[in-house]
Amino acid sequence: MEESAGFNKRRAEGRDKDDRPKTLQLKVRKLNPVNTISYVQILGTGMDTQDTSPSVFLFFDKQRFIFNAGEGLQRFCTEHKIKLSKIDHIFLSRVCSETAGGLPGLLLTLAGMGDEGMSVKIWGSSDLKYLVDAMRSFIPSAAMVHTQSFGPTPNADGAAFSGLEKLMDPIVLVDDEVVKVSAILLLPGCSKISQLKKRDSLIPDSSSIGLEIKSNQFLEPLPKRRDGSMLKPGDISVIYICELPEIKGKFDPAKALALGLKPGPKYRELQLGNSVMSDRQNIMVHPSDVLGPSIPGPIVIIVDCPTLPHLEEILSVQSLNGYYADSADHQAGGLKSVNCVVHLSPSSIYMTSDYQNWMRRFGGAQHIMAGHEIKNMEIPILKSSARIAARLNYLCPQFFPAPGIWSVQSQSNVTNEGSVPIHPESISAENLLKFHLRPYTNLGLDKSGIPSVSSSSDIVHDLVQEIPEIVGSVEQINQLWHCPIENGNGVPSLKESVVMTEEPWMNADAPIPKINFGKNGVSEYLPSVSRISTDESDDESNRPSCLENISREDMEIVLLGTGSSQPSKYRNVSAVFVNLFSKGSLLLDCGEGTLGQLRRRFGVKGADEAIRGLKCIWISHIHADHHVGMVRILALRQELLRDVPHEPLLVIGPRQLKRFLGAYQRLENLDMQFLDCRHTTEESLVAFEEGNHAQETLIAAGNLNKKLGLGSNTQKNETNLFAKGSPMQSYLKKPGPPVDLTASFELLRKLNKVLEEAGLAALISVPVVHCPQAFGIVVEASERINSVGKTIPGWKLVYSGDTRPCPELIRASQGATVLIHEATFEDGMVDEAIARNHSTTKEAIEVGDSAGAYRIILTHFSQRYPKIPVFNEVHMHKTCIGFDLMSVNVADLPVLPRVLPHIKLLFRNEMILDESDSVVPGPAS
């Protein structure tokens, strides 16, 4: 790294040592065959927002298992101090975004732990191969070497397979002295497999069943349904059966002594089930001679039955007969008794009479219904985040509306309507509900760990007791919106005894000062800031003309995630929702858990409407904390619009993202079209406009590549990111791959149409300094005509993505109405910011000052600042700190900085670093 350049050149080129290959070994733990503690527990991932499938945690003294890893799993485990580093196996009941959306981030986090990292074994049906292929585009291969698939091989021809009957038998995945885990596949629509045409040439060796998929290992393809339709990837569901070894009878020392044994190691051997020679008699002593009657080991079954065709399959599976209490063999004695069944099935399925009758076949087993329930939405699974949200809402409801998810508290729960008798041993799952398996004396449910319900009123009451002055702050903030005098722009005047003033050069007509990047790339220019003045004047003279007569239905910025690298208790990872109200919406970045955040902000129905109205998704770069949540959004949008005429959603992102989306679409239909960010840079868009009228001529002349600067022989665009002579030189040295120019032209035309429908004049990607193919974005609204025929310019929103301060972004941000800029590190951590190609708080503000941005919102804070980042108020004269679910209406921009001192008061007693949080900077940062 060249210090004078002010950024990590190797990281910007993708050659930094942080991404060096690791050898991630599977954890090998010494098992305890006589386990003293074991339980199954419900992890509430997705249960308060219904965005993912809940996870199930199976705990042993020396082993940990998780079933399903939906989005938000990391946040939940961090919140409740469940150590992810202790996880040995992750099993997926289905391979889709609902059950596996949290897997990429989890793998990255585990890979970053320790010197060589920790790794787990991932199990899933044959569709897991598609997910692994997709994740390879942004996750080091070493983090995924321990993935193991079972079931039929994905195959395009869908030919029938005569050996499919074997796949209906339990496939043993784990079998050790602690637990035996088996899988039963549910292939919907294929229950009458005896009717399938036999193909003897495709019968596999039975030893291959349950082993890892390799190119030549499985010969059987996915079968066709009885109606002839293809069984699609993602249709396969899995029932997992977890069987613990039998509990040996109590050891009788008196019997052992009578048989000539001396107290010592041989007692232990007998308890482990081994025979020993008597010390005093010439006989072998067997365990049955000294042990009481054994108790069958507990059995837990985890069922995921998402649709009625899957239910038909369950009812026909013969391999479950040995677990039914009403089977003839079971009544004869000697067969297995199930203690607990965890149902991940939705209420629409398990409330049917067929499903209820099937549940009764397990006799007195405890049934835990973990499918989505409205009542589970009443209790936030992230209590720490919900507490901060409630406190911020009390302080300033204008910028921090009450979470929409709490609005369901008045709704009634799913009812049975009296038509289907409910199984008497069923209970609705709640967060952290346990079912103890061992010790045997504790066998059964345990509700002691379920979080208590805390209302927003309780949180506010505690706040007022803690900080009595906050009541005065609430009144002062309310005055900002309730002043009797208005300024004529539809926004209340901000005339108080204490006001913020901006320097004259910030005036639109004043020249923009140059930012001088000195040693280490730190700006040597700091504008003179008069932080507080008692002058009666307001900053109306500096207010952008675009805010004149602005409507509250024009634009709103919702920060869905304001943290970096990985989710934490208090901040989710990057996502910005741009609400254009009746004209639709945009998503700028889409980290893991974005759907859950949308639902926390708008409620389930409101979030669904927001997703239906999405105009496009824009992704800044390929790091996982900026895009992993996108597939869940896309899959839900496709489902919501299934029966409505619509066009595929436009996704704009770096070229590496196309590989991930292309591979993932084999798993789920994402219903999208991809446009490379390089095609939406200013120079490329100018070329498009010029070439749009003569596309065929340019293609025929072979000049289109040259015009766009994207061809394999042209590097002009890729070597002039910064102005000639700048101390920061372009890192885009490598030529891009060949581009389908005809397709890009059609997509750019579609982009123009989308922008027009959304009332936008431009969407421009700006190359920035972070990693290969990293971008910021400029979004400009169209001009409007007021009631007297005056033309009012549109607002301008700039989002930096992840970046070091760079002239390209400053030029693009000139005159911005709002600049949302990353501020990962505090001012004293410049060296760390340079090493990871991020910005400090001061640097981010200087970028906005140099560009003449009207308002600056800081985001993407390191998780070392769990609640509020470190900042210097002297620099914050037109800046505000971003928080998750913060909503900034464009009409409220004038008052935005005035709220910050009150926010600082709110957090005055908070620690800079919550020592209970283990912050591990991951590769996705």
mmCIF file of N, CA, C and O in Angstrom, residues 403-444:
data_model
loop_
_atom_site.group_PDB
_atom_site.id
_atom_site.type_symbol
_atom_site.label_atom_id
_atom_site.label_comp_id
_atom_site.label_asym_id
_atom_site.label_seq_id
_atom_site.Cartn_x
_atom_site.Cartn_y
_atom_site.Cartn_z
ATOM 1 N N PRO A 403 -42.411 0.918 15.061
ATOM 2 C CA PRO A 403 -42.279 -0.244 14.183
ATOM 3 C C PRO A 403 -43.632 -0.790 13.756
ATOM 4 O O PRO A 403 -44.527 -0.973 14.579
ATOM 5 N N GLY A 404 -43.786 -1.021 12.473
ATOM 6 C CA GLY A 404 -45.049 -1.525 11.950
ATOM 7 C C GLY A 404 -45.387 -2.914 12.432
ATOM 8 O O GLY A 404 -46.545 -3.313 12.456
ATOM 9 N N ILE A 405 -44.363 -3.667 12.860
ATOM 10 C CA ILE A 405 -44.606 -5.039 13.270
ATOM 11 C C ILE A 405 -45.422 -5.097 14.543
ATOM 12 O O ILE A 405 -46.141 -6.046 14.816
ATOM 13 N N TRP A 406 -45.335 -4.046 15.390
ATOM 14 C CA TRP A 406 -46.087 -4.051 16.641
ATOM 15 C C TRP A 406 -47.566 -3.755 16.423
ATOM 16 O O TRP A 406 -48.366 -3.915 17.326
ATOM 17 N N SER A 407 -47.919 -3.358 15.237
ATOM 18 C CA SER A 407 -49.323 -3.055 14.967
ATOM 19 C C SER A 407 -50.184 -4.301 14.940
ATOM 20 O O SER A 407 -51.404 -4.212 14.957
ATOM 21 N N VAL A 408 -49.555 -5.483 14.887
ATOM 22 C CA VAL A 408 -50.346 -6.716 14.837
ATOM 23 C C VAL A 408 -50.854 -7.127 16.206
ATOM 24 O O VAL A 408 -51.604 -8.079 16.330
ATOM 25 N N GLN A 409 -50.447 -6.428 17.268
ATOM 26 C CA GLN A 409 -50.831 -6.858 18.600
ATOM 27 C C GLN A 409 -52.342 -6.871 18.788
ATOM 28 O O GLN A 409 -52.859 -7.633 19.589
ATOM 29 N N SER A 410 -53.021 -6.045 18.031
ATOM 30 C CA SER A 410 -54.474 -5.994 18.179
ATOM 31 C C SER A 410 -55.184 -7.007 17.284
ATOM 32 O O SER A 410 -56.386 -7.185 17.390
ATOM 33 N N GLN A 411 -54.400 -7.679 16.427
ATOM 34 C CA GLN A 411 -55.023 -8.637 15.522
ATOM 35 C C GLN A 411 -55.249 -9.950 16.261
ATOM 36 O O GLN A 411 -54.542 -10.309 17.186
ATOM 37 N N SER A 412 -56.233 -10.678 15.813
ATOM 38 C CA SER A 412 -56.503 -11.979 16.416
ATOM 39 C C SER A 412 -55.561 -13.012 15.844
ATOM 40 O O SER A 412 -55.105 -12.899 14.715
ATOM 41 N N ASN A 413 -55.315 -14.025 16.613
ATOM 42 C CA ASN A 413 -54.414 -15.084 16.168
ATOM 43 C C ASN A 413 -55.157 -16.009 15.204
ATOM 44 O O ASN A 413 -56.383 -15.943 15.040
ATOM 45 N N VAL A 414 -54.371 -16.872 14.544
ATOM 46 C CA VAL A 414 -54.977 -17.850 13.644
ATOM 47 C C VAL A 414 -55.899 -18.750 14.451
ATOM 48 O O VAL A 414 -55.521 -19.283 15.497
ATOM 49 N N THR A 415 -57.086 -18.905 14.007
ATOM 50 C CA THR A 415 -58.051 -19.723 14.750
ATOM 51 C C THR A 415 -58.396 -20.967 13.972
ATOM 52 O O THR A 415 -58.206 -21.059 12.763
ATOM 53 N N ASN A 416 -58.933 -21.911 14.685
ATOM 54 C CA ASN A 416 -59.290 -23.179 14.074
ATOM 55 C C ASN A 416 -60.707 -23.171 13.524
ATOM 56 O O ASN A 416 -61.066 -24.031 12.729
ATOM 57 N N GLU A 417 -61.492 -22.203 13.951
ATOM 58 C CA GLU A 417 -62.879 -22.075 13.520
ATOM 59 C C GLU A 417 -63.708 -23.295 13.896
ATOM 60 O O GLU A 417 -64.793 -23.512 13.390
ATOM 61 N N GLY A 418 -63.190 -24.146 14.794
ATOM 62 C CA GLY A 418 -63.958 -25.270 15.306
ATOM 63 C C GLY A 418 -64.169 -26.410 14.345
ATOM 64 O O GLY A 418 -64.873 -27.346 14.651
ATOM 65 N N SER A 419 -63.550 -26.388 13.170
ATOM 66 C CA SER A 419 -63.811 -27.418 12.180
ATOM 67 C C SER A 419 -62.907 -28.626 12.354
ATOM 68 O O SER A 419 -63.287 -29.732 12.018
ATOM 69 N N VAL A 420 -61.676 -28.422 12.881
ATOM 70 C CA VAL A 420 -60.725 -29.516 13.014
ATOM 71 C C VAL A 420 -60.291 -29.624 14.466
ATOM 72 O O VAL A 420 -59.767 -28.657 15.021
ATOM 73 N N PRO A 421 -60.489 -30.783 15.090
ATOM 74 C CA PRO A 421 -60.017 -30.934 16.480
ATOM 75 C C PRO A 421 -58.498 -30.817 16.542
ATOM 76 O O PRO A 421 -57.788 -31.470 15.778
ATOM 77 N N ILE A 422 -57.997 -29.972 17.442
ATOM 78 C CA ILE A 422 -56.571 -29.765 17.579
ATOM 79 C C ILE A 422 -55.971 -30.846 18.457
ATOM 80 O O ILE A 422 -56.551 -31.251 19.467
ATOM 81 N N HIS A 423 -54.796 -31.319 18.087
ATOM 82 C CA HIS A 423 -54.125 -32.349 18.876
ATOM 83 C C HIS A 423 -53.900 -31.826 20.300
ATOM 84 O O HIS A 423 -53.371 -30.725 20.490
ATOM 85 N N PRO A 424 -54.275 -32.607 21.304
ATOM 86 C CA PRO A 424 -54.189 -32.107 22.690
ATOM 87 C C PRO A 424 -52.755 -31.866 23.163
ATOM 88 O O PRO A 424 -52.541 -31.092 24.093
ATOM 89 N N GLU A 425 -51.782 -32.537 22.567
ATOM 90 C CA GLU A 425 -50.392 -32.384 23.004
ATOM 91 C C GLU A 425 -49.619 -31.411 22.119
ATOM 92 O O GLU A 425 -48.397 -31.496 22.028
ATOM 93 N N SER A 426 -50.305 -30.482 21.462
ATOM 94 C CA SER A 426 -49.618 -29.512 20.605
ATOM 95 C C SER A 426 -49.518 -28.172 21.330
ATOM 96 O O SER A 426 -50.393 -27.801 22.101
ATOM 97 N N ILE A 427 -48.425 -27.461 21.059
ATOM 98 C CA ILE A 427 -48.188 -26.163 21.669
ATOM 99 C C ILE A 427 -47.528 -25.267 20.630
ATOM 100 O O ILE A 427 -46.721 -25.728 19.817
ATOM 101 N N SER A 428 -47.896 -23.990 20.623
ATOM 102 C CA SER A 428 -47.273 -23.047 19.704
ATOM 103 C C SER A 428 -45.864 -22.734 20.174
ATOM 104 O O SER A 428 -45.626 -22.488 21.361
ATOM 105 N N ALA A 429 -44.948 -22.750 19.231
ATOM 106 C CA ALA A 429 -43.552 -22.475 19.567
ATOM 107 C C ALA A 429 -43.384 -21.010 19.947
ATOM 108 O O ALA A 429 -44.064 -20.133 19.426
ATOM 109 N N GLU A 430 -42.478 -20.761 20.862
ATOM 110 C CA GLU A 430 -42.075 -19.417 21.226
ATOM 111 C C GLU A 430 -40.552 -19.360 21.242
ATOM 112 O O GLU A 430 -39.879 -20.394 21.351
ATOM 113 N N ASN A 431 -40.018 -18.161 21.146
ATOM 114 C CA ASN A 431 -38.572 -18.016 21.143
ATOM 115 C C ASN A 431 -37.947 -18.688 22.355
ATOM 116 O O ASN A 431 -38.367 -18.452 23.486
ATOM 117 N N LEU A 432 -36.953 -19.537 22.092
ATOM 118 C CA LEU A 432 -36.145 -20.186 23.124
ATOM 119 C C LEU A 432 -36.917 -21.224 23.947
ATOM 120 O O LEU A 432 -36.445 -21.659 24.997
ATOM 121 N N LEU A 433 -38.083 -21.646 23.463
ATOM 122 C CA LEU A 433 -38.778 -22.767 24.087
ATOM 123 C C LEU A 433 -37.910 -24.020 23.986
ATOM 124 O O LEU A 433 -37.340 -24.308 22.941
ATOM 125 N N LYS A 434 -37.798 -24.770 25.088
ATOM 126 C CA LYS A 434 -36.972 -25.974 25.116
ATOM 127 C C LYS A 434 -37.824 -27.218 25.329
ATOM 128 O O LYS A 434 -38.889 -27.156 25.958
ATOM 129 N N PHE A 435 -37.304 -28.334 24.825
ATOM 130 C CA PHE A 435 -37.823 -29.647 25.191
ATOM 131 C C PHE A 435 -36.620 -30.459 25.650
ATOM 132 O O PHE A 435 -35.751 -30.807 24.853
ATOM 133 N N HIS A 436 -36.553 -30.735 26.950
ATOM 134 C CA HIS A 436 -35.407 -31.453 27.504
ATOM 135 C C HIS A 436 -35.458 -32.931 27.128
ATOM 136 O O HIS A 436 -36.511 -33.573 27.199
ATOM 137 N N LEU A 437 -34.305 -33.447 26.738
ATOM 138 C CA LEU A 437 -34.168 -34.856 26.407
ATOM 139 C C LEU A 437 -33.394 -35.599 27.491
ATOM 140 O O LEU A 437 -33.688 -36.743 27.798
ATOM 141 N N ARG A 438 -32.374 -34.944 28.027
ATOM 142 C CA ARG A 438 -31.579 -35.495 29.124
ATOM 143 C C ARG A 438 -31.161 -34.356 30.047
ATOM 144 O O ARG A 438 -30.888 -33.259 29.557
ATOM 145 N N PRO A 439 -31.110 -34.608 31.353
ATOM 146 C CA PRO A 439 -31.369 -35.885 32.033
ATOM 147 C C PRO A 439 -32.826 -36.332 31.891
ATOM 148 O O PRO A 439 -33.729 -35.511 31.758
ATOM 149 N N TYR A 440 -33.008 -37.635 31.996
ATOM 150 C CA TYR A 440 -34.321 -38.209 31.727
ATOM 151 C C TYR A 440 -35.362 -37.708 32.706
ATOM 152 O O TYR A 440 -36.552 -37.593 32.374
ATOM 153 N N THR A 441 -34.922 -37.366 33.912
ATOM 154 C CA THR A 441 -35.875 -36.873 34.918
ATOM 155 C C THR A 441 -36.475 -35.527 34.508
ATOM 156 O O THR A 441 -37.536 -35.137 35.013
ATOM 157 N N ASN A 442 -35.795 -34.794 33.606
ATOM 158 C CA ASN A 442 -36.306 -33.494 33.155
ATOM 159 C C ASN A 442 -37.007 -33.570 31.805
ATOM 160 O O ASN A 442 -37.309 -32.529 31.206
ATOM 161 N N LEU A 443 -37.252 -34.778 31.305
ATOM 162 C CA LEU A 443 -37.845 -34.939 29.980
ATOM 163 C C LEU A 443 -39.137 -34.140 29.863
ATOM 164 O O LEU A 443 -40.051 -34.289 30.667
ATOM 165 N N GLY A 444 -39.195 -33.254 28.856
ATOM 166 C CA GLY A 444 -40.411 -32.482 28.635
ATOM 167 C C GLY A 444 -40.129 -31.021 28.361
ATOM 168 O O GLY A 444 -38.974 -30.591 28.216
#
